[in-house]
XYZ file of C-alpha atoms in Angstrom:
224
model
C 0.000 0.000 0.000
C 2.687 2.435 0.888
C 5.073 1.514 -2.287
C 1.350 2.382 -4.315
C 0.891 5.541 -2.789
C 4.382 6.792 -3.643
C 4.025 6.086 -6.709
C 0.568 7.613 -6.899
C 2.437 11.070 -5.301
C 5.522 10.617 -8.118
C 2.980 10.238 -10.956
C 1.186 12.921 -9.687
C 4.312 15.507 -8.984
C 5.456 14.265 -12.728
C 2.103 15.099 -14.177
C 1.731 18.294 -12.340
C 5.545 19.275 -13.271
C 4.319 18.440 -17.024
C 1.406 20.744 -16.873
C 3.037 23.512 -15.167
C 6.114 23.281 -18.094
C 3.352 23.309 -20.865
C 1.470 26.594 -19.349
C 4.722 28.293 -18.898
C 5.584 27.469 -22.655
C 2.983 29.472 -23.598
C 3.907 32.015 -21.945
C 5.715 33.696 -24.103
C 3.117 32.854 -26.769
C 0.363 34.756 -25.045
C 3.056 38.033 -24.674
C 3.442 37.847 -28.421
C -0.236 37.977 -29.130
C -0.263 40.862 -27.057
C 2.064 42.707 -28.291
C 0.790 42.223 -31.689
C -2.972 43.561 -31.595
C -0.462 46.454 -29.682
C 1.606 47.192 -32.520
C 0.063 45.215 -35.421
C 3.387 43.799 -35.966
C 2.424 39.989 -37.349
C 2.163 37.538 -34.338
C 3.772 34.795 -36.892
C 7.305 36.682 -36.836
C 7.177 37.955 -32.807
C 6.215 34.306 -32.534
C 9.410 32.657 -34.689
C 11.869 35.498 -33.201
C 10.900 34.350 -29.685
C 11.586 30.061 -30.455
C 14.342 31.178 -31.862
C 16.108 33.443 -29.112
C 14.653 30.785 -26.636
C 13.093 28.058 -27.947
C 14.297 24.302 -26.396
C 12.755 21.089 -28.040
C 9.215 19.373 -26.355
C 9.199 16.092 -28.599
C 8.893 17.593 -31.959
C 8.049 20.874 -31.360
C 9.920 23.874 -30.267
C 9.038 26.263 -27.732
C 9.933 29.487 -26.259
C 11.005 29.754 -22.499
C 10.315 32.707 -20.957
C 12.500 32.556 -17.879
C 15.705 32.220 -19.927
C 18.954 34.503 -19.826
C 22.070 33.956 -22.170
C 25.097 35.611 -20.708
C 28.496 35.599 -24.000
C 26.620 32.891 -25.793
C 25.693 30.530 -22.703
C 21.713 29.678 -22.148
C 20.352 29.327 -19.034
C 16.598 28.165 -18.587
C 15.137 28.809 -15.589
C 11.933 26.858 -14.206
C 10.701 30.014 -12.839
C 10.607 33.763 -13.025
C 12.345 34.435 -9.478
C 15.265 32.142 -10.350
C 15.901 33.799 -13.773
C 15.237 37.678 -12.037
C 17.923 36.567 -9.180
C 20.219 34.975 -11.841
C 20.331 38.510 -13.857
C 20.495 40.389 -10.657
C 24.096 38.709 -9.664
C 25.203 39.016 -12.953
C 24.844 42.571 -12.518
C 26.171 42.222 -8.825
C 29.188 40.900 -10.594
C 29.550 43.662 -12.848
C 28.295 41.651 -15.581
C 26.484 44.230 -17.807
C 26.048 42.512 -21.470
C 23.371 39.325 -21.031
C 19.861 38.816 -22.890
C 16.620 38.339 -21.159
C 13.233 37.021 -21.098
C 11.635 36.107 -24.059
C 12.731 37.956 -27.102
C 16.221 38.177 -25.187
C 16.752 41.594 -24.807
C 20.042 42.686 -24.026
C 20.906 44.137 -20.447
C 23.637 46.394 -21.312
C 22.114 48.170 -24.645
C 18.477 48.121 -23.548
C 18.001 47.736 -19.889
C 17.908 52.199 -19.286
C 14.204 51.225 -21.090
C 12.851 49.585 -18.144
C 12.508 50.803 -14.586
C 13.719 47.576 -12.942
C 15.467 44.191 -14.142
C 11.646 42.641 -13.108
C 9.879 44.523 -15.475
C 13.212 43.440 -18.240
C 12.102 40.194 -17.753
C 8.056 40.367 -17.912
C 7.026 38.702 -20.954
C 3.985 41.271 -21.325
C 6.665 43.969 -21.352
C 9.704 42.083 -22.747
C 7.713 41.380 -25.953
C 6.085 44.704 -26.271
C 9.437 46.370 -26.644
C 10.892 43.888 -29.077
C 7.642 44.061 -30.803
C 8.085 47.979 -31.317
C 11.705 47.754 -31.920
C 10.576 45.199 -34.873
C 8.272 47.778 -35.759
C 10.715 50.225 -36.698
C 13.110 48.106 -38.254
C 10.043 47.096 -40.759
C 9.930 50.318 -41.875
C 13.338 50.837 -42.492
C 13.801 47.350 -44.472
C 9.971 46.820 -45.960
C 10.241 43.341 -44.853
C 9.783 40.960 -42.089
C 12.736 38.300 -42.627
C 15.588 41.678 -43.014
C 13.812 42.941 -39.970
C 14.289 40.070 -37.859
C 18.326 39.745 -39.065
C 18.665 42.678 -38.338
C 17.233 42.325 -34.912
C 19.669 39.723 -34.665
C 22.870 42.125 -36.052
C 23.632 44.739 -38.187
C 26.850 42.306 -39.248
C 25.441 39.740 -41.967
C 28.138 37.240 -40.880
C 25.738 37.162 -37.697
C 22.078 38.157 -39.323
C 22.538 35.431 -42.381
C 22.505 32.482 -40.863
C 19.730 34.126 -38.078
C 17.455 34.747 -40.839
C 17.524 31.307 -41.962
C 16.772 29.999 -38.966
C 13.705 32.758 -38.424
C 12.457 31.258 -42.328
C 12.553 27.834 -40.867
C 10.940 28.058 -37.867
C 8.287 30.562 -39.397
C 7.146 28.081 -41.881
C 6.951 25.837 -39.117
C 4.124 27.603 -37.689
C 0.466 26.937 -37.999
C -1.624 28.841 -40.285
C 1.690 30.964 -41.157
C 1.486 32.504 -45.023
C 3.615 31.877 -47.378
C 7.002 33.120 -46.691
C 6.563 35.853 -49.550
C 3.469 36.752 -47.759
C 5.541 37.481 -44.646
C 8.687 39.083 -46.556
C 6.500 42.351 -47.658
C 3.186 42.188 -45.213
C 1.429 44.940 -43.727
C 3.442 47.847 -42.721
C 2.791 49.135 -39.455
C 2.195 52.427 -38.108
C 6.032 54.313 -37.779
C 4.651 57.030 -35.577
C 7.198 55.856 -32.571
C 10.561 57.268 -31.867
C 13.659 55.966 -32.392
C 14.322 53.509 -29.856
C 17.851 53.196 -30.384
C 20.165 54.337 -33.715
C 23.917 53.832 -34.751
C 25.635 54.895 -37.669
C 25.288 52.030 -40.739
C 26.848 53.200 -43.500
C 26.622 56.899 -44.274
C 23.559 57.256 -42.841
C 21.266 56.602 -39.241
C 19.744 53.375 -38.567
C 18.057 51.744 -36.235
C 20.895 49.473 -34.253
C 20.287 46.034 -33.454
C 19.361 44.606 -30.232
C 23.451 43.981 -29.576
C 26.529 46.333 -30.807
C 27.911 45.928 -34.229
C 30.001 43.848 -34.756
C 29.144 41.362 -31.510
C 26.301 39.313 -31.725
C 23.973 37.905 -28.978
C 23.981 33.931 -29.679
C 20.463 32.546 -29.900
C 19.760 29.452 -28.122
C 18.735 27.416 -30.996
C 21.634 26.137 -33.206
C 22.070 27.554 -36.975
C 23.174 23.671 -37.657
């Protein structure tokens, strides 16, 4: 009787555990969405961007992890939000100032003066919103989704090519996503926001990417 009910308890624990991870996957999916009817910037591409800054493999699918935070290259998923928020906080405690966090991996050093505290960095709501409208202005400088998202990414091709290949991939991956020349042009939104960041591309101002040129923040998903 006793060796039943443990195993009752570790079934249980397992399946709870497994339904906890699934709702937190989504996550991220459910900041997306939001941030899309907020900017009309297609939920499709905030959607790919975010599996591929953070997505880790559930059988066959991929999915994005919100609590995740890569510091030069290294990923680190977290099972919850407090253990990712007091992960960032020592890295800045240890005068760590370049990492990427929460679900479109925003990065720290470039980005963090945008948000009153490291806990509002790493809220999906608000993590998304602001990669949402920083995709929104690289749209209208490029006219198209898949430059957008490279340059996201980086404003070095070395770094954006093989980024945008990756986006392509796990964009056509996606249910009910249009055809990848559907998603190059789409509908243009709005451009009435500032400048959230620019650097000099070129001879003339651009927006920058979400890390300095030439560096490049390593997604978690391999380009392999």
């Amino acid at each position: 009787m006793t060796l039943f009910i443990r195993a009752s308890t570790l079934l249980f624990i397992t399946f709870c555990g497994a339904f906890l991870s699934a709702e937190t996957s989504r996550v991220c999916d459910i900041a997306a969405r939001n941030a899309s009817q907020q900017t009309d910037v297609p939920l499709n591409v905030l959607l790919a961007i975010s599996r591929v800054e953070t997505g880790r493999g559930r059988g066959e699918e991929v999915e994005s992890w919100p609590w995740t935070v890569n510091v030069s290259g290294k990923g680190y998923w977290f099972e919850n939000r407090n253990a990712a928020l007091l992960f960032s906080l020592t890295q800045i405690d240890s005068n760590v100032r370049s990492f990427d966090v929460g679900c479109f991996q925003i990065n720290f050093l470039w980005h963090g003066g945008a948000f009153s505290s490291m806990d509002e960095m790493i809220d999906p709501r608000k993590n998304a919103l602001y990669a949402a409208r920083f995709l929104k202005r690289l749209y209208a400088e490029f006219n198209n989704w898949e430059l957008a998202a490279g340059a996201y990414h980086s404003r070095n091709e070395k770094f954006a090519t093989p980024y945008k290949q990756r986006f392509r991939r796990v964009y056509a991956q996606l249910d009910d996503a249009p055809r990848s020349g559907e998603v190059v042009s789409g509908r243009s939104a709005s451009t009435g926001l500032g400048s959230l960041i620019s650097s000099s591309y070129g001879a003339r101002q651009t927006l920058g990417s979400l890390v300095l040129l030439p560096e490049s923040s390593s997604s978690l998903i391999s380009f392999e």
